[in-house]
Amino acid sequence: MTSTIGGRTKLAGVIGWPLAHTLSPAMHNAAYQAMGLDWVYLPLPVPDQRGLLAVLDAVRVLPFVGFNVTMPYKAAVMSLCDEVAMLAQMAGAVNTVQVVDGRLIGYNTDARGLLESLEHDAGFSAEGKRVVLLGAGGAAAAALVAFVLAKAGEVTVVNRTVDRAEELVERMGPHLRGVSARACGTDDAEEYVRSADLVVNATSVGMSPDDPSPIPTQWLRAGQTVEDMIYRPADTALLRGASAAGARGIGGLGMLVCQGATAIDIWNENSQSPAPRDVMRDAATRALGQSPLPEESDS
Ligand code: NAP
């Protein structure tokens, strides 16, 4: 946070419910301080749709540079923006809004956040690779957009409810640009998981410390990269299984940091200095240590 909040301080924040354990204020305010920005980032807990409309009206007239959006409002906010960027339209969700002259411009930074964290945390480039994506909700949609951007070779969307996986692949059909995508149910996924270069967990299975892995971990093998988008707890059954199989496992904190940093880069559009990912990661790691409860997430 800027050392002195004054009459010229600009505002940013996160809209969601519940937000008691959000890591975003710690991570963003540390970045603003390191960047010398006279900005402050606030939790904006919104309990219902009526509250959401009131907060969006307020945000248009207050000195907000922008705000993040988390569960359960990523789809609702998209429909309330004045303009929505192509990646967010493809993902069907907005997690970052820039406020320009009272207008709301929606973005989705989860896709770029995922690619950046894979590159940074695992040295992994998805270009031409075989990817298994577990889940068919909002995070999985953003991940599928990411793998289209990265020109993956093939993506298999695996979901408990196979109809949702099929719907996601069908919806993304016009945007696939040569990336081969298929849908399948979890029970039929073994051969795809065994032959994958990358397995990404975009389900919520693992958020509770007692959760099992979303797939049998004996399907994993050495040489694979496994990203679990979940970052609380840091050590999920999937990541433990990946480690036991000799695969490279990474947790979701890197993605959280990179999607937040990309949001700052959008809001601070005239600056040549990217948001300091290392400062944000340190702040998020400290905040996670102080708030280790698994009940909610930022994304
Ligand atoms: P969502 O839209 O609610 O989707 C949840 C997904 O999990 C669905 O595919 C659902 O399958 C599956 N699922 C839930 N319970 C299950 C169970 N018991 N067995 C098998 N599958 C189950 O949630 P979301 O917004 O996509 O978020 C998913 C996860 O990604 C959350 O843990 C979230 O915190 C994380 N995330 C992390 C970041 C980051 O920056 N690290 C960013 C975004 C999201 P069905 O369709 O069958 O119900």
Coordinates of C-alpha atoms and ligand atoms in Angstrom, one line a residue:
M1 CA 0.0 0.0 0.0
T2 CA 1.2 3.5 -0.6
S3 CA 2.7 4.9 2.6
T4 CA 0.2 7.8 2.6
I5 CA -3.4 7.6 1.4
G6 CA -4.4 11.1 0.2
G7 CA -6.8 13.0 -2.0
R8 CA -5.1 11.9 -5.2
T9 CA -4.9 8.2 -4.3
K10 CA -6.4 5.9 -7.0
L11 CA -8.4 2.9 -6.1
A12 CA -8.4 -0.8 -7.1
G13 CA -9.9 -3.9 -5.5
V14 CA -11.5 -7.2 -5.8
I15 CA -15.3 -8.0 -6.0
G16 CA -16.4 -11.4 -4.8
W17 CA -18.0 -13.3 -2.0
P18 CA -16.7 -14.4 0.5
L19 CA -13.4 -12.5 0.6
A20 CA -12.2 -12.9 4.2
H21 CA -9.1 -14.8 3.2
T22 CA -8.3 -13.2 -0.2
L23 CA -4.5 -12.9 -0.9
S24 CA -5.0 -10.1 -3.6
P25 CA -4.9 -7.0 -1.3
A26 CA -1.5 -8.1 0.1
M27 CA -0.1 -9.0 -3.3
H28 CA -1.4 -5.8 -5.1
N29 CA -0.5 -3.3 -2.4
A30 CA 3.0 -4.7 -2.2
A31 CA 3.4 -4.2 -5.9
Y32 CA 2.0 -0.6 -5.8
Q33 CA 4.5 0.3 -3.1
A34 CA 7.4 -1.3 -5.0
M35 CA 6.3 0.6 -8.2
G36 CA 5.8 3.9 -6.4
L37 CA 2.1 4.0 -7.5
D38 CA -0.3 6.2 -5.4
W39 CA -2.9 3.4 -5.5
V40 CA -4.6 1.3 -2.9
Y41 CA -6.3 -2.1 -3.4
L42 CA -9.3 -3.0 -1.3
P43 CA -11.5 -6.1 -0.7
L44 CA -15.0 -5.3 -2.0
P45 CA -17.2 -8.1 -0.6
V46 CA -20.5 -8.2 -2.4
P47 CA -23.1 -10.6 -1.0
D48 CA -25.6 -10.6 -3.9
Q49 CA -26.6 -9.3 -7.3
R50 CA -28.2 -6.2 -5.9
G51 CA -25.0 -5.4 -4.1
L52 CA -23.1 -6.1 -7.3
L53 CA -25.1 -3.5 -9.3
A54 CA -24.6 -0.9 -6.6
V55 CA -20.9 -1.4 -6.4
L56 CA -20.5 -1.3 -10.2
D57 CA -22.4 2.1 -10.2
A58 CA -20.0 3.4 -7.5
V59 CA -16.9 2.2 -9.2
R60 CA -17.9 4.2 -12.3
V61 CA -17.8 7.5 -10.4
L62 CA -15.0 6.9 -7.9
P63 CA -11.4 7.2 -8.9
F64 CA -10.9 3.5 -9.6
V65 CA -8.2 2.4 -12.1
G66 CA -9.9 -1.0 -12.2
F67 CA -10.8 -4.0 -10.2
N68 CA -10.6 -7.8 -10.2
V69 CA -13.6 -10.1 -10.1
T70 CA -13.7 -13.5 -8.4
M71 CA -16.2 -16.2 -7.5
P72 CA -19.2 -16.0 -8.0
Y73 CA -19.3 -13.0 -10.3
K74 CA -17.0 -13.6 -13.2
A75 CA -19.8 -14.3 -15.7
A76 CA -22.2 -11.8 -14.2
V77 CA -19.7 -8.9 -14.5
M78 CA -19.0 -9.8 -18.1
S79 CA -22.6 -9.1 -19.0
L80 CA -22.4 -5.7 -17.2
C81 CA -19.3 -4.4 -18.8
D82 CA -19.5 -1.7 -21.6
E83 CA -16.8 -3.5 -23.6
V84 CA -15.3 -7.0 -23.3
A85 CA -11.9 -8.0 -24.8
M86 CA -11.7 -11.0 -27.1
L87 CA -10.0 -13.4 -24.7
A88 CA -12.6 -12.7 -22.0
Q89 CA -15.4 -13.3 -24.6
M90 CA -13.8 -16.6 -25.6
A91 CA -13.4 -17.7 -21.9
G92 CA -17.0 -16.5 -21.1
A93 CA -15.7 -14.8 -18.0
V94 CA -14.2 -11.5 -16.8
N95 CA -11.7 -11.5 -13.9
T96 CA -10.3 -8.0 -14.5
V97 CA -12.0 -4.7 -15.3
Q98 CA -10.4 -1.5 -16.3
V99 CA -12.3 1.7 -15.6
V100 CA -11.9 4.4 -18.3
D101 CA -13.9 7.6 -18.1
G102 CA -16.6 5.7 -16.2
R103 CA -16.8 2.9 -18.7
L104 CA -16.1 -0.7 -17.7
I105 CA -13.8 -2.7 -20.0
G106 CA -13.6 -6.4 -19.2
Y107 CA -10.6 -8.7 -19.6
N108 CA -9.6 -12.2 -18.6
T109 CA -6.0 -12.4 -17.3
D110 CA -6.3 -16.1 -16.1
A111 CA -5.3 -17.4 -19.5
R112 CA -2.1 -15.4 -19.7
G113 CA -1.5 -16.0 -16.0
L114 CA -1.5 -19.7 -16.6
L115 CA 0.9 -19.6 -19.5
E116 CA 3.2 -17.2 -17.8
S117 CA 3.3 -19.4 -14.6
L118 CA 4.0 -22.5 -16.7
E119 CA 6.8 -20.8 -18.4
H120 CA 8.3 -19.2 -15.3
D121 CA 7.7 -22.0 -12.7
A122 CA 8.2 -25.0 -14.9
G123 CA 10.0 -23.7 -18.0
F124 CA 7.1 -25.3 -19.9
S125 CA 5.9 -24.0 -23.3
A126 CA 2.6 -25.5 -24.5
E127 CA 3.3 -25.0 -28.2
G128 CA 2.7 -28.3 -30.1
K129 CA 2.2 -30.2 -26.8
R130 CA -0.5 -32.7 -25.7
V131 CA -2.5 -31.3 -22.8
V132 CA -5.1 -32.8 -20.5
L133 CA -7.3 -30.2 -18.9
L134 CA -9.3 -31.4 -15.9
G135 CA -12.5 -29.5 -15.4
A136 CA -15.1 -27.6 -17.5
G137 CA -15.9 -24.6 -15.4
G138 CA -14.7 -21.0 -15.7
A139 CA -11.1 -21.8 -14.9
A140 CA -11.0 -24.6 -17.4
A141 CA -12.5 -22.3 -20.1
A142 CA -9.7 -19.7 -19.4
A143 CA -7.1 -22.5 -19.6
L144 CA -8.5 -23.7 -22.9
V145 CA -8.2 -20.2 -24.3
A146 CA -4.6 -20.2 -23.0
F147 CA -3.8 -23.4 -24.9
V148 CA -5.3 -22.0 -28.1
L149 CA -3.1 -18.8 -27.6
A150 CA -0.1 -21.0 -27.0
K151 CA -0.8 -23.2 -30.1
A152 CA -0.9 -26.4 -28.2
G153 CA -1.0 -29.6 -30.4
E154 CA -4.1 -31.2 -28.7
V155 CA -6.2 -30.5 -25.7
T156 CA -8.4 -33.2 -24.0
V157 CA -11.0 -31.6 -21.7
V158 CA -11.8 -34.2 -19.0
N159 CA -14.8 -33.6 -16.7
R160 CA -16.9 -35.5 -14.2
T161 CA -20.0 -34.2 -16.1
V162 CA -19.0 -35.0 -19.7
D163 CA -21.7 -32.9 -21.2
R164 CA -20.1 -29.8 -19.8
A165 CA -16.7 -30.8 -21.3
E166 CA -18.5 -31.3 -24.7
E167 CA -20.2 -27.9 -24.4
L168 CA -16.9 -26.2 -23.6
V169 CA -15.1 -27.8 -26.6
E170 CA -18.1 -27.0 -28.9
R171 CA -18.2 -23.4 -27.7
M172 CA -14.5 -22.9 -28.3
G173 CA -14.8 -24.6 -31.7
P174 CA -14.8 -21.4 -33.9
H175 CA -11.7 -20.1 -32.1
L176 CA -9.5 -23.2 -32.0
R177 CA -7.1 -22.1 -34.9
G178 CA -5.8 -25.6 -35.6
V179 CA -5.6 -26.8 -32.0
S180 CA -7.2 -30.2 -31.8
A181 CA -9.7 -30.4 -28.9
R182 CA -11.8 -33.3 -27.6
A183 CA -14.0 -33.9 -24.5
C184 CA -14.2 -37.0 -22.4
G185 CA -15.4 -38.2 -19.0
T186 CA -12.9 -38.9 -16.2
D187 CA -13.3 -42.7 -16.4
D188 CA -12.3 -42.7 -20.1
A189 CA -9.3 -40.4 -19.6
E190 CA -6.5 -42.9 -18.8
E191 CA -4.8 -43.1 -22.2
Y192 CA -5.0 -39.3 -22.7
V193 CA -3.4 -38.7 -19.3
R194 CA -0.7 -41.3 -19.8
S195 CA 0.3 -39.7 -23.2
A196 CA 0.0 -36.1 -22.1
D197 CA 3.0 -33.7 -21.8
L198 CA 1.0 -31.5 -19.4
V199 CA -1.9 -32.2 -17.0
V200 CA -3.7 -29.1 -15.5
N201 CA -6.2 -29.4 -12.7
A202 CA -8.9 -26.7 -13.2
T203 CA -11.5 -28.5 -11.0
S204 CA -12.1 -27.6 -7.4
V205 CA -11.1 -31.0 -6.2
G206 CA -8.2 -30.5 -3.9
M207 CA -9.4 -27.3 -2.2
S208 CA -10.2 -29.3 0.9
P209 CA -7.0 -30.9 2.5
D210 CA -8.8 -34.3 2.6
D211 CA -9.8 -34.3 -1.1
P212 CA -8.5 -37.1 -3.2
S213 CA -6.7 -36.5 -6.5
P214 CA -9.2 -35.6 -9.4
I215 CA -7.6 -38.5 -11.4
P216 CA -5.8 -41.7 -10.3
T217 CA -2.2 -40.6 -9.9
Q218 CA -0.9 -44.0 -11.2
W219 CA -1.8 -42.6 -14.6
L220 CA 1.0 -40.0 -14.2
R221 CA 4.6 -40.6 -15.2
A222 CA 8.1 -39.1 -15.2
G223 CA 8.7 -36.4 -17.8
Q224 CA 5.2 -34.8 -17.5
T225 CA 4.4 -31.4 -16.1
V226 CA 1.4 -31.2 -13.7
E227 CA -0.1 -27.9 -12.7
D228 CA -2.7 -27.8 -10.0
M229 CA -4.5 -24.4 -10.1
I230 CA -5.3 -24.8 -6.5
Y231 CA -2.8 -22.9 -4.2
R232 CA -4.5 -23.4 -0.8
P233 CA -3.5 -26.0 0.3
A234 CA -0.2 -25.8 -1.5
D235 CA 0.3 -29.6 -1.3
T236 CA -2.6 -31.4 -3.0
A237 CA -3.1 -35.1 -3.5
L238 CA -2.5 -34.5 -7.3
L239 CA 0.8 -32.8 -6.7
R240 CA 1.9 -35.5 -4.2
G241 CA 1.0 -38.1 -6.8
A242 CA 2.9 -36.2 -9.5
S243 CA 6.0 -36.0 -7.3
A244 CA 5.8 -39.8 -6.5
A245 CA 5.5 -40.5 -10.2
G246 CA 8.6 -38.4 -11.0
A247 CA 6.5 -35.7 -12.8
R248 CA 7.2 -32.0 -12.4
G249 CA 4.4 -30.5 -10.2
I250 CA 3.5 -26.9 -9.7
G251 CA 0.8 -25.3 -7.6
G252 CA -1.6 -22.4 -8.5
L253 CA 0.1 -19.6 -6.6
G254 CA 2.3 -18.7 -9.7
M255 CA -0.9 -18.4 -11.8
L256 CA -2.6 -16.3 -9.2
V257 CA 0.5 -13.9 -9.1
C258 CA 0.8 -13.7 -12.9
Q259 CA -3.0 -13.0 -13.5
G260 CA -2.8 -10.3 -10.8
A261 CA 0.4 -8.8 -12.3
T262 CA -1.2 -8.8 -15.8
A263 CA -4.2 -6.9 -14.3
I264 CA -1.8 -4.2 -13.0
D265 CA -0.1 -4.0 -16.4
I266 CA -3.6 -3.3 -18.0
W267 CA -4.5 -0.7 -15.4
N268 CA -1.0 1.0 -15.7
E269 CA -1.1 0.9 -19.4
N270 CA 1.2 3.9 -20.0
S271 CA 4.0 2.5 -18.0
Q272 CA 6.9 0.7 -19.5
S273 CA 7.5 -1.1 -16.2
P274 CA 5.8 -4.5 -15.7
A275 CA 4.4 -5.3 -12.3
P276 CA 7.0 -6.9 -10.1
R277 CA 6.1 -10.6 -10.1
D278 CA 8.7 -11.5 -7.4
V279 CA 7.5 -8.9 -5.0
M280 CA 3.9 -10.0 -5.5
R281 CA 4.8 -13.7 -5.0
D282 CA 6.6 -12.9 -1.8
A283 CA 3.6 -10.9 -0.5
A284 CA 1.1 -13.6 -1.5
T285 CA 3.2 -16.4 0.1
R286 CA 3.4 -14.4 3.4
A287 CA -0.4 -13.7 3.3
L288 CA -1.0 -17.4 2.6
G289 CA 1.1 -18.3 5.6
Q290 CA -1.1 -16.0 7.8
S291 CA -4.4 -17.3 6.3
P292 CA -4.0 -21.0 5.6
L293 CA -7.7 -21.8 5.6
P294 CA -9.0 -23.7 2.5
E295 CA -12.6 -22.4 2.4
E296 CA -12.2 -19.8 -0.4
S297 CA -9.9 -18.6 -3.1
D298 CA -9.3 -15.4 -5.1
S299 CA -10.0 -17.0 -8.5
Ligands
NAP1 P1 -16.3 -23.9 -11.3 O1 -16.7 -23.1 -12.5 O2 -17.2 -24.1 -10.2 O3 -15.9 -25.4 -11.9 C1 -15.6 -26.4 -11.0 C2 -15.1 -27.7 -11.8 O4 -14.7 -28.6 -10.8 C3 -16.2 -28.3 -12.7 O5 -15.5 -28.9 -13.8 C4 -16.7 -29.4 -11.8 O6 -17.2 -30.6 -12.5 C5 -15.4 -29.9 -11.1 N1 -15.8 -30.5 -9.8 C6 -16.3 -30.0 -8.7 N2 -16.4 -30.9 -7.7 C7 -16.0 -32.1 -8.2 C8 -15.9 -33.4 -7.7 N3 -16.2 -33.7 -6.5 N4 -15.4 -34.4 -8.6 C9 -15.0 -34.1 -9.8 N5 -15.1 -32.8 -10.4 C10 -15.6 -31.8 -9.6 O7 -14.9 -23.4 -10.7 P2 -13.8 -22.5 -11.4 O8 -14.0 -21.1 -11.2 O9 -13.6 -23.1 -12.7 O10 -12.5 -22.9 -10.4 C11 -11.9 -24.2 -10.4 C12 -10.7 -24.2 -9.5 O11 -9.6 -23.4 -10.1 C13 -10.9 -23.6 -8.1 O12 -10.2 -24.4 -7.2 C14 -10.2 -22.2 -8.2 O13 -9.8 -21.7 -7.0 C15 -9.1 -22.5 -9.2 N6 -8.6 -21.3 -9.8 C16 -7.3 -20.9 -9.6 C17 -6.8 -19.8 -10.2 C18 -5.4 -19.3 -9.9 O14 -5.1 -18.2 -10.2 N7 -4.6 -20.2 -9.3 C19 -7.6 -19.1 -11.1 C20 -8.9 -19.5 -11.4 C21 -9.4 -20.6 -10.7 P3 -18.8 -30.7 -12.9 O15 -18.9 -29.9 -14.1 O16 -19.0 -32.2 -13.1 O17 -19.6 -30.1 -11.7

